[in-house]
PDB file of C-alpha atoms in Angstrom:
ATOM      1  CA  MET K  22       0.187  -0.065  -0.126  1.00 54.00           C
ATOM      2  CA  ILE K  23       1.423   3.465  -1.048  1.00 61.00           C
ATOM      3  CA  LEU K  24       0.409   6.893   1.409  1.00 56.00           C
ATOM      4  CA  ASN K  25       0.888  10.381   0.237  1.00 65.00           C
ATOM      5  CA  PRO K  26       3.075  12.859   1.510  1.00 63.00           C
ATOM      6  CA  LEU K  27      -0.041  13.672   3.348  1.00 65.00           C
ATOM      7  CA  LYS K  28      -1.044  10.413   4.909  1.00 62.00           C
ATOM      8  CA  LYS K  29       2.406  10.105   5.457  1.00 58.00           C
ATOM      9  CA  ILE K  30       2.305  13.031   8.170  1.00 63.00           C
ATOM     10  CA  SER K  31      -0.394  12.921   9.183  1.00 62.00           C
ATOM     11  CA  LEU K  32       0.531   9.593  10.976  1.00 55.00           C
ATOM     12  CA  LEU K  33       3.103  10.694  12.367  1.00 54.00           C
ATOM     13  CA  THR K  34       2.112  13.834  13.741  1.00 58.00           C
ATOM     14  CA  LEU K  35      -0.406  11.040  15.532  1.00 52.00           C
ATOM     15  CA  PHE K  36       1.882   9.293  17.119  1.00 51.00           C
ATOM     16  CA  LEU K  37       4.430  11.447  17.701  1.00 48.00           C
ATOM     17  CA  SER K  38       2.090  13.519  19.489  1.00 46.00           C
ATOM     18  CA  SER K  39       1.289  10.998  22.306  1.00 42.00           C
ATOM     19  CA  PHE K  40       4.616  11.296  23.466  1.00 41.00           C
ATOM     20  CA  THR K  41       5.863  14.270  26.499  1.00 35.00           C
ATOM     21  CA  VAL K  42       9.607  13.745  26.395  1.00 37.00           C
ATOM     22  CA  PHE K  43       9.959  17.793  27.731  1.00 36.00           C
ATOM     23  CA  SER K  44       9.148  19.319  31.243  1.00 40.00           C
ATOM     24  CA  GLN K  45       8.444  21.792  29.439  1.00 56.00           C
ATOM     25  CA  PHE K  46       6.688  20.592  26.271  1.00 63.00           C
ATOM     26  CA  VAL K  47       4.114  22.286  25.001  1.00 71.00           C
ATOM     27  CA  GLY K  48       2.386  19.683  22.645  1.00 76.00           C
ATOM     28  CA  VAL K  49       4.073  20.011  19.508  1.00 82.00           C
ATOM     29  CA  ILE K  50       7.359  17.848  18.496  1.00 80.00           C
ATOM     30  CA  PRO K  51       9.998  18.305  17.300  1.00 77.00           C
ATOM     31  CA  GLN K  52      10.586  20.994  19.925  1.00 75.00           C
ATOM     32  CA  PRO K  53      10.788  24.159  18.743  1.00 77.00           C
ATOM     33  CA  ASN K  54      14.239  26.763  18.237  1.00 77.00           C
ATOM     34  CA  ARG K  55      12.179  28.552  20.620  1.00 78.00           C
ATOM     35  CA  VAL K  56       8.386  29.349  22.343  1.00 82.00           C
ATOM     36  CA  GLU K  57       7.574  31.836  24.192  1.00 84.00           C
ATOM     37  CA  LEU K  58       4.471  31.019  26.666  1.00 83.00           C
ATOM     38  CA  SER K  59       2.179  32.909  28.289  1.00 83.00           C
ATOM     39  CA  LYS K  60      -0.691  31.930  31.079  1.00 84.00           C
ATOM     40  CA  ASP K  61      -3.583  32.634  29.130  1.00 88.00           C
ATOM     41  CA  SER K  62      -5.323  30.305  26.778  1.00 89.00           C
ATOM     42  CA  LEU K  63      -7.473  30.674  23.888  1.00 89.00           C
ATOM     43  CA  SER K  64     -10.799  28.454  23.524  1.00 89.00           C
ATOM     44  CA  LEU K  65     -12.636  26.277  21.100  1.00 87.00           C
ATOM     45  CA  SER K  66     -15.176  24.142  20.691  1.00 86.00           C
ATOM     46  CA  ASN K  67     -17.026  22.877  17.751  1.00 85.00           C
ATOM     47  CA  GLU K  68     -16.336  25.860  15.667  1.00 88.00           C
ATOM     48  CA  ILE K  69     -13.106  27.527  13.790  1.00 90.00           C
ATOM     49  CA  ASN K  70     -13.671  29.986  11.727  1.00 90.00           C
ATOM     50  CA  ILE K  71     -10.708  30.149   9.235  1.00 92.00           C
ATOM     51  CA  ASN K  72      -8.986  32.761   6.976  1.00 91.00           C
ATOM     52  CA  PHE K  73      -8.112  30.556   3.594  1.00 90.00           C
ATOM     53  CA  ASP K  74      -6.166  33.108   2.046  1.00 89.00           C
ATOM     54  CA  ASN K  75      -2.522  31.843   0.590  1.00 91.00           C
ATOM     55  CA  LEU K  76      -3.209  28.565   1.410  1.00 92.00           C
ATOM     56  CA  ASN K  77      -2.902  26.546  -1.697  1.00 93.00           C
ATOM     57  CA  ASP K  78      -6.007  24.094  -1.714  1.00 92.00           C
ATOM     58  CA  GLU K  79      -4.288  20.555  -1.031  1.00 94.00           C
ATOM     59  CA  SER K  80      -3.666  22.405   2.209  1.00 93.00           C
ATOM     60  CA  ILE K  81      -6.540  23.704   3.044  1.00 93.00           C
ATOM     61  CA  GLN K  82      -8.366  20.181   1.976  1.00 94.00           C
ATOM     62  CA  TYR K  83      -6.587  17.868   4.610  1.00 94.00           C
ATOM     63  CA  LEU K  84      -6.670  20.668   7.393  1.00 94.00           C
ATOM     64  CA  LYS K  85     -10.710  20.280   6.974  1.00 94.00           C
ATOM     65  CA  ASN K  86     -10.836  17.427   6.326  1.00 95.00           C
ATOM     66  CA  TYR K  87      -8.399  16.497   9.806  1.00 95.00           C
ATOM     67  CA  LEU K  88     -10.417  19.128  11.495  1.00 94.00           C
ATOM     68  CA  LYS K  89     -13.568  17.461  11.043  1.00 94.00           C
ATOM     69  CA  THR K  90     -12.933  14.018  11.334  1.00 95.00           C
ATOM     70  CA  ASN K  91     -10.054  13.421  13.810  1.00 93.00           C
ATOM     71  CA  LEU K  92     -10.760  16.361  16.570  1.00 92.00           C
ATOM     72  CA  HIS K  93     -15.564  16.880  15.652  1.00 91.00           C
ATOM     73  CA  LEU K  94     -14.302  20.621  14.782  1.00 91.00           C
ATOM     74  CA  ASN K  95     -16.166  22.318  12.269  1.00 90.00           C
ATOM     75  CA  THR K  96     -14.649  25.259   9.477  1.00 91.00           C
ATOM     76  CA  THR K  97     -16.837  28.349   8.383  1.00 90.00           C
ATOM     77  CA  SER K  98     -14.358  31.408   6.489  1.00 88.00           C
ATOM     78  CA  ASN K  99     -17.438  33.370   7.399  1.00 82.00           C
ATOM     79  CA  SER K 100     -15.796  37.087   6.897  1.00 76.00           C
ATOM     80  CA  ARG K 101     -18.090  38.801   9.052  1.00 79.00           C
ATOM     81  CA  LYS K 102     -16.724  37.056  11.712  1.00 80.00           C
ATOM     82  CA  LYS K 103     -12.913  37.907  13.008  1.00 81.00           C
ATOM     83  CA  TYR K 104     -11.261  35.388  12.211  1.00 78.00           C
ATOM     84  CA  GLN K 105      -9.616  32.496  14.403  1.00 90.00           C
ATOM     85  CA  LEU K 106      -7.041  31.063  12.290  1.00 94.00           C
ATOM     86  CA  THR K 107      -4.942  33.075   9.781  1.00 93.00           C
ATOM     87  CA  PHE K 108      -2.211  32.314   6.972  1.00 94.00           C
ATOM     88  CA  ASP K 109      -0.082  35.721   6.884  1.00 93.00           C
ATOM     89  CA  LYS K 110       2.972  35.868   4.975  1.00 93.00           C
ATOM     90  CA  ILE K 111       6.652  36.976   5.894  1.00 92.00           C
ATOM     91  CA  ASN K 112       9.448  37.015   5.089  1.00 91.00           C
ATOM     92  CA  ALA K 113      11.882  33.747   5.675  1.00 84.00           C
ATOM     93  CA  LYS K 114      15.013  32.935   5.557  1.00 83.00           C
ATOM     94  CA  ALA K 115      14.450  29.438   4.914  1.00 87.00           C
ATOM     95  CA  GLU K 116      11.245  27.975   3.148  1.00 84.00           C
ATOM     96  CA  GLU K 117      10.058  25.701   6.045  1.00 87.00           C
ATOM     97  CA  SER K 118      10.266  28.233   8.107  1.00 91.00           C
ATOM     98  CA  TYR K 119       7.104  29.149  10.031  1.00 93.00           C
ATOM     99  CA  ARG K 120       5.481  31.338  13.155  1.00 93.00           C
ATOM    100  CA  LEU K 121       2.896  29.869  15.080  1.00 94.00           C
ATOM    101  CA  LYS K 122       1.340  33.018  17.538  1.00 95.00           C
ATOM    102  CA  ILE K 123      -1.542  32.399  20.006  1.00 94.00           C
ATOM    103  CA  ASN K 124      -2.866  34.886  21.976  1.00 93.00           C
ATOM    104  CA  LYS K 125      -6.817  34.943  23.585  1.00 91.00           C
ATOM    105  CA  LYS K 126      -9.097  35.442  20.413  1.00 90.00           C
ATOM    106  CA  SER K 127      -6.893  34.341  17.752  1.00 93.00           C
ATOM    107  CA  ILE K 128      -4.359  32.142  15.682  1.00 95.00           C
ATOM    108  CA  SER K 129      -1.977  32.948  12.974  1.00 96.00           C
ATOM    109  CA  ILE K 130       0.573  30.903  11.624  1.00 95.00           C
ATOM    110  CA  GLN K 131       3.129  33.202   9.113  1.00 95.00           C
ATOM    111  CA  SER K 132       5.727  31.894   6.657  1.00 94.00           C
ATOM    112  CA  SER K 133       6.700  32.647   3.085  1.00 93.00           C
ATOM    113  CA  SER K 134       5.514  29.400   1.401  1.00 94.00           C
ATOM    114  CA  GLN K 135       2.858  25.873   1.660  1.00 94.00           C
ATOM    115  CA  GLU K 136       5.409  24.195   3.151  1.00 94.00           C
ATOM    116  CA  GLY K 137       6.304  26.517   5.569  1.00 93.00           C
ATOM    117  CA  TYR K 138       2.388  26.854   6.157  1.00 94.00           C
ATOM    118  CA  PHE K 139       1.707  22.339   5.804  1.00 94.00           C
ATOM    119  CA  LEU K 140       4.450  22.759   8.384  1.00 93.00           C
ATOM    120  CA  GLY K 141       2.573  24.813  10.583  1.00 94.00           C
ATOM    121  CA  MET K 142      -0.413  23.512  10.459  1.00 95.00           C
ATOM    122  CA  ASN K 143       0.965  20.154  11.399  1.00 94.00           C
ATOM    123  CA  SER K 144       1.372  21.566  14.670  1.00 94.00           C
ATOM    124  CA  LEU K 145      -0.971  23.610  15.002  1.00 95.00           C
ATOM    125  CA  LEU K 146      -2.967  19.777  14.890  1.00 95.00           C
ATOM    126  CA  GLN K 147      -0.351  18.691  17.231  1.00 94.00           C
ATOM    127  CA  LEU K 148      -1.587  21.451  19.736  1.00 93.00           C
ATOM    128  CA  LEU K 149      -5.146  20.696  19.602  1.00 93.00           C
ATOM    129  CA  ASN K 150      -5.243  16.399  19.722  1.00 92.00           C
ATOM    130  CA  TYR K 151      -2.885  17.748  23.035  1.00 91.00           C
ATOM    131  CA  HIS K 152      -4.753  20.076  24.354  1.00 90.00           C
ATOM    132  CA  LYS K 153      -7.707  18.418  23.724  1.00 91.00           C
ATOM    133  CA  LYS K 154     -10.452  18.411  26.593  1.00 90.00           C
ATOM    134  CA  SER K 155     -13.796  16.461  25.888  1.00 85.00           C
ATOM    135  CA  ASN K 156     -14.973  18.993  23.230  1.00 82.00           C
ATOM    136  CA  THR K 157     -13.158  21.955  24.205  1.00 88.00           C
ATOM    137  CA  PHE K 158      -9.524  22.834  23.213  1.00 90.00           C
ATOM    138  CA  ARG K 159      -7.579  25.557  25.501  1.00 91.00           C
ATOM    139  CA  LEU K 160      -4.618  26.295  23.322  1.00 90.00           C
ATOM    140  CA  PRO K 161      -1.555  27.899  25.599  1.00 89.00           C
ATOM    141  CA  GLN K 162      -1.594  31.167  24.140  1.00 89.00           C
ATOM    142  CA  LEU K 163       2.339  31.273  23.147  1.00 90.00           C
ATOM    143  CA  GLU K 164       4.386  32.644  19.643  1.00 87.00           C
TER     144      GLU K 164
END
């Protein structure tokens, strides 16, 4: 059986997210180069409003399917509401680099490439898996 790269990464993400190896572990493997944590958190229940600008169609479908199937989290893209998840363009030296920011009201994945967005998405999915309690997600405020 041949698995496409997205399925391989999904399976690896799920496998790795089940281990805790660092005392200041936030739920992401590999451990980020730098993490700044705050006492505040973002709470999500059954829906997340996403601005899909800057994201390719394959990544959009992957994210929607994963959130719905594995986390039972519905996605919307209602421009009248404030987006809780955005994909923002930044200048970065390395193509695969990204910045994940979570505050009390929103999540931002910033990158200069689709590869960076995809890696950032997978870090976010690990965090959602790690910080899920029943049907609620309480993500730590971080950068």
